[in-house]
Amino acid sequence: MLTGAHLLARFTALDTFLTQHQALWRPRPFTHRHLPWEADHRPLGHWLRQRSLQDAEDSHNHPEHLPAPAPFPQLAAQSMALSAVGALPTQAIEPASPRLNVDVPGRKWQQIEAFARCLQFSDTPRHWLDWCSGKGHLGRRLLHAGQQLTCLEYDPALIASGQALSQHHRLAVEHRQQDVLAPDALACVSRDHTPVALHACGDLHVQLIKLASQAGCAQLAIAPCCYNRINAPQYAALSGPAKRSELRLSLDDLSLPLTETVTAGTRVRRQRDTSMARRLGFDLLQRQLRRVDEYLPTPSLPSAWLDKPFADYCRDLAALKDLSTVGEQDWPALEAAGWQRLAEVRNLELLRGLFRRPLELWLVLDRALFLEEQGYAVRLGTFCPTPLTPRNLMLLAERAETATACG
Ligand SMILES: C[S@@+](CC[C@H](N)C(=O)[O-])C[C@H]1O[C@@H](n2cnc3c(N)ncnc32)[C@H](O)[C@@H]1O
C-alpha cells in the first residue's frame, strides 16, 4: 500500500520513467509496419518478430519475465519495481445475506466482496452513495442496519432491475436516475455521504473525485477503470505534479493500461485473432491500393464479416472506405501475411506491456495527489488479485482531519 509522501515519490519516479521511454511505448505496432525504436534496438526487434503467436499469448500477462535482448530486461526490472504497490489491508466482513448475489456474475461478486473487505474508515459510514451503480449490487452488499444507501445510475433499465432487487431483499434503497456528468449532479452529493465507485469509467470516477471534494465528503473509495473513456481529446491532468509533467496523453495512450486481458476462452480468442489478422492483411492491401504506406482506420465490423471468404471481406471493406477497385490479388498469400503480422504485432506489443502498469499507476496517482490537494489522506493499493480483474487498484480517501483525529 502507498500512502503519504510515498505517493508523490512514486509519481515522480514513474513520470521520469514514462517520459524517458515514450518512444518505446507510444507507437502502436498494430498501426506501424516498422516501429521507430527498432532502428535503435535491432536485436530486440528481430528477436520479438521471430516469435510465434502462441509465444506472445503465453507472455501476455507477464512480459516482464521474457528473456529478450537489451534493453528489455533492464526496462522490465524498472517496470516491476515501479509497479509494486501491495495489497490494501483487509478486514473480516459479515457474510452477505442469503441470495444477495443472485443475478450477479460470479467474478463481479468476488470483486464486490474484495472491495468491501478493504473498506476501512475511521468513521463508520452512515450513508453509502453507490456511484454509477448499475443495479446497485455493491451498495446492497455494503448496506448494514442503521445505514442508508443511495444508488446513482442513468440507465432506466438498470435502475428498474436494481429497484426490484432491493425490494426483493427488503432493503430501503433509493435508486436515483442521474447523469453524474450533468451540471445538477453536485446536488446529489452531500457531506454525510460515503461515495463508493467500483469500475466507474474515466470521466465518471473523475467527476466523483471532484464533486465529493466540493461537497466535503469525509471519506470515499474508488476502483477506477477505462481511463480512455473521456470526453476530451486529451488527458486533462488533475493534480499539480501531473499538470507540470511533460507527458501529454492521447486517447490511444490512455488505452494502454486496458490492453491487459484476462485469459479468454479458445473460441473468443480465435475470433479476436481472426478479426485482427484480417485487419492486418487488409492493412497491407490498402497501403498498396492507396500507394500510401500509412495505417487507415477502419470501423468495427459485425462478427458475421469473419464468416465471409477473405477476398470478400477485403472487397467489402475497401468499398466501405471508398478505395479504388481492388482487382485480383493473391488472397491466400495476403491472408497469411495478415496472420504473420499478427504474430509480430503481438510480440512487439510485449515491450509496450512493460509500460502498461506504470502508466495506470501514474494515472491513479494523479487522482490520489489531487485528493491530497483537496485535503484528503489517501491510501492506494490493490483490492483483489489481477486474475479477478486487471483493474484492481483502489483509492481510499479520508479527510485528513478525520483520519488524524481518529488515529
Ligand atoms: C462499468 S459499469 C459499473 C457498474 C457497477 N459499479 C459495477 O461494478 O457493476 C458503469 C456504470 O455507469 C453507468 N453510467 C455510465 N455513464 C453514466 C452517467 N453519465 N451517469 C450515471 N451513470 C452512468 C452505466 O450505465 C453503468 O451501469
GROMACS .gro file of C-alpha atoms and ligand atoms in nm:
model
  434
    1MET     CA    1   0.000   0.000   0.000
    2LEU     CA    2   0.121   0.351  -0.080
    3THR     CA    3   0.042   0.646   0.145
    4GLY     CA    4   0.168   0.992   0.239
    5ALA     CA    5   0.499   1.106   0.088
    6HIS     CA    6   0.534   0.775  -0.099
    7LEU     CA    7   0.253   0.878  -0.332
    8LEU     CA    8   0.439   1.179  -0.469
    9ALA     CA    9   0.775   0.998  -0.467
   10ARG     CA   10   0.635   0.714  -0.675
   11PHE     CA   11   0.454   0.950  -0.908
   12THR     CA   12   0.776   1.139  -0.973
   13ALA     CA   13   0.972   0.820  -1.043
   14LEU     CA   14   0.701   0.691  -1.277
   15ASP     CA   15   0.683   1.024  -1.453
   16THR     CA   16   1.056   1.013  -1.527
   17PHE     CA   17   1.038   0.650  -1.646
   18LEU     CA   18   0.739   0.710  -1.875
   19THR     CA   19   0.870   1.037  -2.013
   20GLN     CA   20   1.217   0.897  -2.085
   21HIS     CA   21   1.085   0.596  -2.274
   22GLN     CA   22   0.793   0.747  -2.463
   23ALA     CA   23   0.942   0.637  -2.794
   24LEU     CA   24   0.910   0.274  -2.681
   25TRP     CA   25   0.551   0.270  -2.559
   26ARG     CA   26   0.364   0.533  -2.762
   27PRO     CA   27   0.376   0.391  -3.118
   28ARG     CA   28   0.131   0.103  -3.160
   29PRO     CA   29   0.267  -0.199  -3.351
   30PHE     CA   30  -0.080  -0.252  -3.494
   31THR     CA   31  -0.067   0.072  -3.688
   32HIS     CA   32   0.307   0.083  -3.772
   33ARG     CA   33   0.475  -0.162  -4.008
   34HIS     CA   34   0.809  -0.063  -3.859
   35LEU     CA   35   0.841   0.091  -3.518
   36PRO     CA   36   1.079   0.384  -3.488
   37TRP     CA   37   1.257   0.221  -3.189
   38GLU     CA   38   1.351  -0.088  -3.392
   39ALA     CA   39   1.626   0.110  -3.565
   40ASP     CA   40   1.791   0.173  -3.224
   41HIS     CA   41   1.733  -0.175  -3.080
   42ARG     CA   42   1.769  -0.408  -3.378
   43PRO     CA   43   1.840  -0.735  -3.189
   44LEU     CA   44   1.534  -0.679  -2.970
   45GLY     CA   45   1.305  -0.603  -3.266
   46HIS     CA   46   1.438  -0.905  -3.455
   47TRP     CA   47   1.405  -1.137  -3.153
   48LEU     CA   48   1.045  -1.034  -3.090
   49ARG     CA   49   0.946  -1.057  -3.456
   50GLN     CA   50   1.055  -1.420  -3.496
   51ARG     CA   51   0.836  -1.547  -3.211
   52SER     CA   52   0.503  -1.719  -3.273
   53LEU     CA   53   0.151  -1.602  -3.190
   54GLN     CA   54   0.132  -1.866  -2.918
   55ASP     CA   55   0.462  -1.739  -2.772
   56ALA     CA   56   0.310  -1.391  -2.750
   57GLU     CA   57  -0.009  -1.523  -2.591
   58ASP     CA   58   0.194  -1.713  -2.329
   59SER     CA   59   0.387  -1.398  -2.233
   60HIS     CA   60   0.097  -1.151  -2.247
   61ASN     CA   61   0.020  -1.134  -1.875
   62HIS     CA   62   0.383  -1.135  -1.764
   63PRO     CA   63   0.600  -0.970  -2.029
   64GLU     CA   64   0.849  -0.881  -1.755
   65HIS     CA   65   0.970  -1.244  -1.744
   66LEU     CA   66   1.071  -1.253  -2.110
   67PRO     CA   67   1.442  -1.337  -2.172
   68ALA     CA   68   1.461  -1.079  -2.453
   69PRO     CA   69   1.772  -0.880  -2.561
   70ALA     CA   70   1.858  -0.540  -2.414
   71PRO     CA   71   1.712  -0.308  -2.314
   72PHE     CA   72   1.417  -0.536  -2.236
   73PRO     CA   73   1.539  -0.693  -1.909
   74GLN     CA   74   1.653  -0.357  -1.769
   75LEU     CA   75   1.319  -0.197  -1.851
   76ALA     CA   76   1.135  -0.498  -1.710
   77ALA     CA   77   1.318  -0.466  -1.379
   78GLN     CA   78   1.236  -0.095  -1.359
   79SER     CA   79   0.876  -0.159  -1.456
   80MET     CA   80   0.834  -0.419  -1.183
   81ALA     CA   81   0.993  -0.202  -0.915
   82LEU     CA   82   0.782   0.098  -1.011
   83SER     CA   83   0.459  -0.102  -1.038
   84ALA     CA   84   0.478  -0.262  -0.694
   85VAL     CA   85   0.203  -0.127  -0.470
   86GLY     CA   86   0.096  -0.415  -0.250
   87ALA     CA   87  -0.247  -0.507  -0.128
   88LEU     CA   88  -0.467  -0.288   0.090
   89PRO     CA   89  -0.519  -0.429   0.438
   90THR     CA   90  -0.842  -0.622   0.469
   91GLN     CA   91  -1.087  -0.686   0.750
   92ALA     CA   92  -1.335  -0.963   0.806
   93ILE     CA   93  -1.684  -0.867   0.694
   94GLU     CA   94  -2.019  -1.015   0.786
   95PRO     CA   95  -2.131  -1.280   0.539
   96ALA     CA   96  -2.376  -1.147   0.281
   97SER     CA   97  -2.741  -1.216   0.348
   98PRO     CA   98  -2.868  -1.524   0.166
   99ARG     CA   99  -2.911  -1.499  -0.209
  100LEU     CA  100  -2.791  -1.137  -0.225
  101ASN     CA  101  -2.561  -1.244  -0.508
  102VAL     CA  102  -2.840  -1.386  -0.724
  103ASP     CA  103  -2.818  -1.215  -1.064
  104VAL     CA  104  -2.455  -1.110  -1.006
  105PRO     CA  105  -2.195  -1.276  -1.233
  106GLY     CA  106  -1.951  -1.480  -1.023
  107ARG     CA  107  -1.642  -1.274  -1.091
  108LYS     CA  108  -1.825  -0.945  -1.027
  109TRP     CA  109  -1.948  -1.078  -0.692
  110GLN     CA  110  -1.593  -1.174  -0.592
  111GLN     CA  111  -1.477  -0.823  -0.686
  112ILE     CA  112  -1.754  -0.673  -0.471
  113GLU     CA  113  -1.660  -0.892  -0.174
  114ALA     CA  114  -1.293  -0.799  -0.213
  115PHE     CA  115  -1.378  -0.428  -0.246
  116ALA     CA  116  -1.594  -0.448   0.070
  117ARG     CA  117  -1.316  -0.616   0.272
  118CYS     CA  118  -1.084  -0.320   0.202
  119LEU     CA  119  -1.325  -0.051   0.320
  120GLN     CA  120  -1.173   0.062   0.648
  121PHE     CA  121  -1.259   0.416   0.754
  122SER     CA  122  -1.211   0.597   1.085
  123ASP     CA  123  -1.581   0.687   1.091
  124THR     CA  124  -1.846   0.424   1.032
  125PRO     CA  125  -2.027   0.521   0.712
  126ARG     CA  126  -2.385   0.638   0.769
  127HIS     CA  127  -2.497   0.685   0.411
  128TRP     CA  128  -2.341   0.497   0.118
  129LEU     CA  129  -2.351   0.659  -0.225
  130ASP     CA  130  -2.303   0.393  -0.494
  131TRP     CA  131  -2.172   0.595  -0.790
  132CYS     CA  132  -2.273   0.466  -1.136
  133SER     CA  133  -2.421   0.175  -0.952
  134GLY     CA  134  -2.567  -0.033  -1.232
  135LYS     CA  135  -2.820  -0.246  -1.047
  136GLY     CA  136  -2.669  -0.148  -0.711
  137HIS     CA  137  -2.506  -0.482  -0.624
  138LEU     CA  138  -2.211  -0.318  -0.448
  139GLY     CA  139  -2.424  -0.080  -0.242
  140ARG     CA  140  -2.658  -0.358  -0.126
  141ARG     CA  141  -2.358  -0.568  -0.018
  142LEU     CA  142  -2.225  -0.281   0.193
  143LEU     CA  143  -2.555  -0.181   0.349
  144HIS     CA  144  -2.597  -0.264   0.718
  145ALA     CA  145  -2.866  -0.189   0.974
  146GLY     CA  146  -2.877   0.178   1.063
  147GLN     CA  147  -2.719   0.285   0.733
  148GLN     CA  148  -2.873   0.441   0.423
  149LEU     CA  149  -2.793   0.373   0.059
  150THR     CA  150  -2.843   0.589  -0.249
  151CYS     CA  151  -2.757   0.443  -0.590
  152LEU     CA  152  -2.690   0.684  -0.876
  153GLU     CA  153  -2.727   0.548  -1.227
  154TYR     CA  154  -2.857   0.686  -1.556
  155ASP     CA  155  -2.975   0.372  -1.735
  156PRO     CA  156  -3.350   0.330  -1.661
  157ALA     CA  157  -3.343  -0.046  -1.725
  158LEU     CA  158  -3.064  -0.098  -1.469
  159ILE     CA  159  -3.246   0.125  -1.220
  160ALA     CA  160  -3.568  -0.075  -1.260
  161SER     CA  161  -3.382  -0.406  -1.209
  162GLY     CA  162  -3.197  -0.256  -0.912
  163GLN     CA  163  -3.522  -0.140  -0.753
  164ALA     CA  164  -3.677  -0.482  -0.798
  165LEU     CA  165  -3.375  -0.648  -0.635
  166SER     CA  166  -3.373  -0.404  -0.342
  167GLN     CA  167  -3.745  -0.464  -0.285
  168HIS     CA  168  -3.697  -0.838  -0.311
  169HIS     CA  169  -3.433  -0.823  -0.038
  170ARG     CA  170  -3.650  -0.581   0.166
  171LEU     CA  171  -3.379  -0.316   0.164
  172ALA     CA  172  -3.473   0.052   0.168
  173VAL     CA  173  -3.254   0.178  -0.113
  174GLU     CA  174  -3.300   0.496  -0.314
  175HIS     CA  175  -3.224   0.416  -0.681
  176ARG     CA  176  -3.197   0.757  -0.835
  177GLN     CA  177  -3.177   0.830  -1.203
  178GLN     CA  178  -2.897   1.076  -1.254
  179ASP     CA  179  -2.648   1.161  -1.524
  180VAL     CA  180  -2.348   1.211  -1.298
  181LEU     CA  181  -2.183   1.432  -1.560
  182ALA     CA  182  -2.479   1.673  -1.575
  183PRO     CA  183  -2.443   2.017  -1.414
  184ASP     CA  184  -2.700   1.928  -1.143
  185ALA     CA  185  -2.501   1.623  -1.024
  186LEU     CA  186  -2.337   1.814  -0.737
  187ALA     CA  187  -2.678   1.837  -0.569
  188CYS     CA  188  -2.675   1.455  -0.536
  189VAL     CA  189  -2.359   1.450  -0.324
  190SER     CA  190  -2.364   1.563   0.036
  191ARG     CA  191  -2.120   1.581   0.325
  192ASP     CA  192  -2.260   1.282   0.507
  193HIS     CA  193  -2.227   1.050   0.206
  194THR     CA  194  -1.956   0.787   0.178
  195PRO     CA  195  -1.925   0.751  -0.200
  196VAL     CA  196  -1.807   0.421  -0.345
  197ALA     CA  197  -1.734   0.359  -0.712
  198LEU     CA  198  -1.641   0.019  -0.847
  199HIS     CA  199  -1.524   0.043  -1.208
  200ALA     CA  200  -1.689   0.371  -1.299
  201CYS     CA  201  -1.520   0.464  -1.627
  202GLY     CA  202  -1.287   0.759  -1.697
  203ASP     CA  203  -1.484   1.082  -1.664
  204LEU     CA  204  -1.735   0.921  -1.429
  205HIS     CA  205  -1.496   0.849  -1.143
  206VAL     CA  206  -1.302   1.173  -1.201
  207GLN     CA  207  -1.632   1.359  -1.164
  208LEU     CA  208  -1.690   1.178  -0.834
  209ILE     CA  209  -1.350   1.280  -0.704
  210LYS     CA  210  -1.423   1.643  -0.789
  211LEU     CA  211  -1.780   1.653  -0.658
  212ALA     CA  212  -1.707   1.461  -0.337
  213SER     CA  213  -1.423   1.705  -0.262
  214GLN     CA  214  -1.653   2.001  -0.331
  215ALA     CA  215  -1.934   1.859  -0.121
  216GLY     CA  216  -1.691   1.789   0.164
  217CYS     CA  217  -1.746   1.414   0.192
  218ALA     CA  218  -1.536   1.280   0.478
  219GLN     CA  219  -1.439   0.957   0.303
  220LEU     CA  220  -1.468   0.776  -0.026
  221ALA     CA  221  -1.342   0.467  -0.211
  222ILE     CA  222  -1.280   0.426  -0.581
  223ALA     CA  223  -1.158   0.145  -0.806
  224PRO     CA  224  -1.102   0.324  -1.138
  225CYS     CA  225  -1.124   0.182  -1.488
  226CYS     CA  226  -1.138   0.276  -1.860
  227TYR     CA  227  -0.907   0.578  -1.835
  228ASN     CA  228  -0.967   0.646  -2.205
  229ARG     CA  229  -1.344   0.696  -2.171
  230ILE     CA  230  -1.329   1.071  -2.152
  231ASN     CA  231  -1.499   1.344  -2.349
  232ALA     CA  232  -1.186   1.550  -2.406
  233PRO     CA  233  -0.948   1.462  -2.694
  234GLN     CA  234  -0.653   1.451  -2.450
  235TYR     CA  235  -0.598   1.366  -2.086
  236ALA     CA  236  -0.656   1.658  -1.851
  237ALA     CA  237  -0.420   1.619  -1.555
  238LEU     CA  238  -0.583   1.670  -1.216
  239SER     CA  239  -0.302   1.726  -0.966
  240GLY     CA  240  -0.026   1.988  -0.962
  241PRO     CA  241   0.256   1.735  -1.027
  242ALA     CA  242   0.071   1.581  -1.324
  243LYS     CA  243  -0.006   1.925  -1.466
  244ARG     CA  244   0.365   2.004  -1.451
  245SER     CA  245   0.459   1.675  -1.623
  246GLU     CA  246   0.586   1.673  -1.981
  247LEU     CA  247   0.357   1.383  -2.063
  248ARG     CA  248   0.067   1.469  -2.292
  249LEU     CA  249  -0.157   1.167  -2.311
  250SER     CA  250  -0.378   1.097  -2.612
  251LEU     CA  251  -0.682   0.868  -2.603
  252ASP     CA  252  -0.467   0.598  -2.762
  253ASP     CA  253  -0.210   0.635  -2.484
  254LEU     CA  254  -0.485   0.617  -2.223
  255SER     CA  255  -0.600   0.283  -2.360
  256LEU     CA  256  -0.259   0.119  -2.298
  257PRO     CA  257  -0.338   0.014  -1.937
  258LEU     CA  258  -0.653  -0.157  -2.064
  259THR     CA  259  -0.469  -0.381  -2.309
  260GLU     CA  260  -0.403  -0.639  -2.038
  261THR     CA  261  -0.668  -0.904  -2.077
  262VAL     CA  262  -0.759  -1.192  -1.855
  263THR     CA  263  -0.724  -1.523  -2.036
  264ALA     CA  264  -1.013  -1.565  -2.277
  265GLY     CA  265  -1.167  -1.897  -2.387
  266THR     CA  266  -1.040  -2.065  -2.703
  267ARG     CA  267  -1.341  -1.963  -2.915
  268VAL     CA  268  -1.327  -1.597  -2.811
  269ARG     CA  269  -0.952  -1.590  -2.865
  270ARG     CA  270  -0.980  -1.745  -3.209
  271GLN     CA  271  -1.243  -1.491  -3.309
  272ARG     CA  272  -1.039  -1.198  -3.175
  273ASP     CA  273  -0.725  -1.322  -3.352
  274THR     CA  274  -0.903  -1.382  -3.683
  275SER     CA  275  -1.053  -1.035  -3.672
  276MET     CA  276  -0.713  -0.875  -3.607
  277ALA     CA  277  -0.524  -1.089  -3.861
  278ARG     CA  278  -0.781  -0.993  -4.126
  279ARG     CA  279  -0.749  -0.625  -4.041
  280LEU     CA  280  -0.372  -0.651  -4.066
  281GLY     CA  281  -0.398  -0.833  -4.401
  282PHE     CA  282  -0.637  -0.566  -4.525
  283ASP     CA  283  -0.397  -0.300  -4.399
  284LEU     CA  284  -0.126  -0.435  -4.632
  285LEU     CA  285  -0.371  -0.424  -4.920
  286GLN     CA  286  -0.494  -0.072  -4.854
  287ARG     CA  287  -0.136   0.060  -4.834
  288GLN     CA  288  -0.076  -0.088  -5.177
  289LEU     CA  289  -0.404   0.039  -5.324
  290ARG     CA  290  -0.362   0.392  -5.191
  291ARG     CA  291   0.014   0.392  -5.256
  292VAL     CA  292   0.047   0.540  -4.910
  293ASP     CA  293   0.245   0.347  -4.651
  294GLU     CA  294   0.019   0.453  -4.364
  295TYR     CA  295  -0.241   0.287  -4.147
  296LEU     CA  296  -0.601   0.359  -4.241
  297PRO     CA  297  -0.851   0.335  -3.953
  298THR     CA  298  -1.145   0.105  -4.027
  299PRO     CA  299  -1.478   0.083  -3.842
  300SER     CA  300  -1.564  -0.203  -3.609
  301LEU     CA  301  -1.742  -0.473  -3.807
  302PRO     CA  302  -2.018  -0.723  -3.724
  303SER     CA  303  -1.871  -1.062  -3.635
  304ALA     CA  304  -2.056  -1.213  -3.936
  305TRP     CA  305  -1.787  -1.048  -4.151
  306LEU     CA  306  -1.546  -1.312  -4.023
  307ASP     CA  307  -1.753  -1.582  -4.195
  308LYS     CA  308  -1.703  -1.422  -4.537
  309PRO     CA  309  -1.422  -1.551  -4.758
  310PHE     CA  310  -1.118  -1.329  -4.702
  311ALA     CA  311  -1.139  -1.187  -5.058
  312ASP     CA  312  -1.500  -1.070  -4.998
  313TYR     CA  313  -1.403  -0.929  -4.660
  314CYS     CA  314  -1.133  -0.716  -4.825
  315ARG     CA  315  -1.350  -0.611  -5.120
  316ASP     CA  316  -1.638  -0.508  -4.889
  317LEU     CA  317  -1.411  -0.322  -4.652
  318ALA     CA  318  -1.239  -0.145  -4.941
  319ALA     CA  319  -1.582  -0.037  -5.070
  320LEU     CA  320  -1.673   0.088  -4.721
  321LYS     CA  321  -1.357   0.302  -4.724
  322ASP     CA  322  -1.418   0.424  -5.082
  323LEU     CA  323  -1.096   0.271  -5.208
  324SER     CA  324  -1.026   0.220  -5.576
  325THR     CA  325  -1.101  -0.116  -5.740
  326VAL     CA  326  -0.933  -0.398  -5.555
  327GLY     CA  327  -0.877  -0.619  -5.861
  328GLU     CA  328  -0.737  -0.972  -5.840
  329GLN     CA  329  -0.494  -1.043  -5.559
  330ASP     CA  330  -0.312  -1.343  -5.422
  331TRP     CA  331  -0.569  -1.378  -5.143
  332PRO     CA  332  -0.416  -1.681  -4.962
  333ALA     CA  333  -0.078  -1.503  -4.952
  334LEU     CA  334  -0.235  -1.181  -4.825
  335GLU     CA  335  -0.433  -1.363  -4.559
  336ALA     CA  336  -0.120  -1.550  -4.447
  337ALA     CA  337   0.069  -1.220  -4.434
  338GLY     CA  338  -0.204  -1.086  -4.203
  339TRP     CA  339  -0.152  -1.378  -3.964
  340GLN     CA  340   0.226  -1.336  -3.979
  341ARG     CA  341   0.186  -0.967  -3.896
  342LEU     CA  342  -0.046  -1.052  -3.608
  343ALA     CA  343   0.223  -1.272  -3.451
  344GLU     CA  344   0.478  -0.991  -3.493
  345VAL     CA  345   0.241  -0.726  -3.359
  346ARG     CA  346   0.153  -0.930  -3.051
  347ASN     CA  347   0.518  -0.993  -2.974
  348LEU     CA  348   0.621  -0.632  -3.033
  349GLU     CA  349   0.333  -0.532  -2.802
  350LEU     CA  350   0.517  -0.710  -2.519
  351LEU     CA  351   0.755  -0.415  -2.496
  352ARG     CA  352   0.461  -0.177  -2.454
  353GLY     CA  353   0.329  -0.424  -2.199
  354LEU     CA  354   0.613  -0.324  -1.966
  355PHE     CA  355   0.464   0.027  -1.951
  356ARG     CA  356   0.101  -0.082  -1.902
  357ARG     CA  357   0.101  -0.091  -1.524
  358PRO     CA  358   0.338   0.206  -1.479
  359LEU     CA  359   0.105   0.422  -1.688
  360GLU     CA  360  -0.200   0.302  -1.499
  361LEU     CA  361  -0.031   0.375  -1.169
  362TRP     CA  362   0.071   0.722  -1.294
  363LEU     CA  363  -0.297   0.791  -1.372
  364VAL     CA  364  -0.425   0.660  -1.040
  365LEU     CA  365  -0.155   0.853  -0.853
  366ASP     CA  366  -0.270   1.168  -1.032
  367ARG     CA  367  -0.611   1.105  -0.874
  368ALA     CA  368  -0.451   1.032  -0.536
  369LEU     CA  369  -0.241   1.351  -0.541
  370PHE     CA  370  -0.543   1.558  -0.645
  371LEU     CA  371  -0.737   1.416  -0.349
  372GLU     CA  372  -0.446   1.506  -0.121
  373GLU     CA  373  -0.455   1.861  -0.257
  374GLN     CA  374  -0.824   1.867  -0.161
  375GLY     CA  375  -0.735   1.782   0.199
  376TYR     CA  376  -0.766   1.402   0.198
  377ALA     CA  377  -0.529   1.142   0.336
  378VAL     CA  378  -0.506   0.874   0.068
  379ARG     CA  379  -0.423   0.505   0.068
  380LEU     CA  380  -0.356   0.330  -0.262
  381GLY     CA  381  -0.326  -0.045  -0.311
  382THR     CA  382  -0.478  -0.346  -0.480
  383PHE     CA  383  -0.814  -0.477  -0.361
  384CYS     CA  384  -0.804  -0.814  -0.537
  385PRO     CA  385  -0.561  -1.029  -0.739
  386THR     CA  386  -0.519  -0.949  -1.111
  387PRO     CA  387  -0.693  -1.264  -1.244
  388LEU     CA  388  -1.015  -1.143  -1.077
  389THR     CA  389  -0.982  -0.814  -1.264
  390PRO     CA  390  -0.673  -0.638  -1.402
  391ARG     CA  391  -0.841  -0.312  -1.287
  392ASN     CA  392  -0.759  -0.396  -0.927
  393LEU     CA  393  -0.622  -0.065  -0.794
  394MET     CA  394  -0.822   0.111  -0.527
  395LEU     CA  395  -0.806   0.452  -0.366
  396LEU     CA  396  -0.929   0.509  -0.013
  397ALA     CA  397  -0.952   0.875   0.083
  398GLU     CA  398  -1.039   1.030   0.417
  399ARG     CA  399  -1.046   1.396   0.510
  400ALA     CA  400  -0.712   1.444   0.680
  401GLU     CA  401  -0.868   1.590   0.999
  402THR     CA  402  -1.099   1.286   1.037
  403ALA     CA  403  -0.820   1.040   0.972
  404THR     CA  404  -0.584   1.205   1.225
  405ALA     CA  405  -0.846   1.273   1.494
  406CYS     CA  406  -0.950   0.909   1.495
  407GLY     CA  407  -0.591   0.787   1.497
  408LIG     C1  408  -1.873  -0.034  -1.577
  408LIG     S1  409  -2.033  -0.008  -1.512
  408LIG     C2  410  -2.006  -0.030  -1.340
  408LIG     C3  411  -2.132  -0.064  -1.267
  408LIG     C4  412  -2.116  -0.111  -1.124
  408LIG     N1  413  -2.048  -0.013  -1.043
  408LIG     C5  414  -2.042  -0.241  -1.122
  408LIG     O1  415  -1.927  -0.251  -1.079
  408LIG     O2  416  -2.101  -0.341  -1.166
  408LIG     C6  417  -2.056   0.164  -1.529
  408LIG     C7  418  -2.198   0.210  -1.497
  408LIG     O3  419  -2.204   0.351  -1.516
  408LIG     C8  420  -2.329   0.385  -1.574
  408LIG     N2  421  -2.312   0.518  -1.636
  408LIG     C9  422  -2.245   0.548  -1.749
  408LIG     N3  423  -2.248   0.680  -1.772
  408LIG    C10  424  -2.319   0.736  -1.670
  408LIG    C11  425  -2.356   0.869  -1.638
  408LIG     N4  426  -2.319   0.971  -1.718
  408LIG     N5  427  -2.427   0.890  -1.526
  408LIG    C12  428  -2.463   0.786  -1.447
  408LIG     N6  429  -2.430   0.658  -1.471
  408LIG    C13  430  -2.361   0.632  -1.582
  408LIG    C14  431  -2.353   0.272  -1.671
  408LIG     O4  432  -2.490   0.262  -1.707
  408LIG    C15  433  -2.305   0.151  -1.589
  408LIG     O5  434  -2.407   0.098  -1.510
   0.00000   0.00000   0.00000
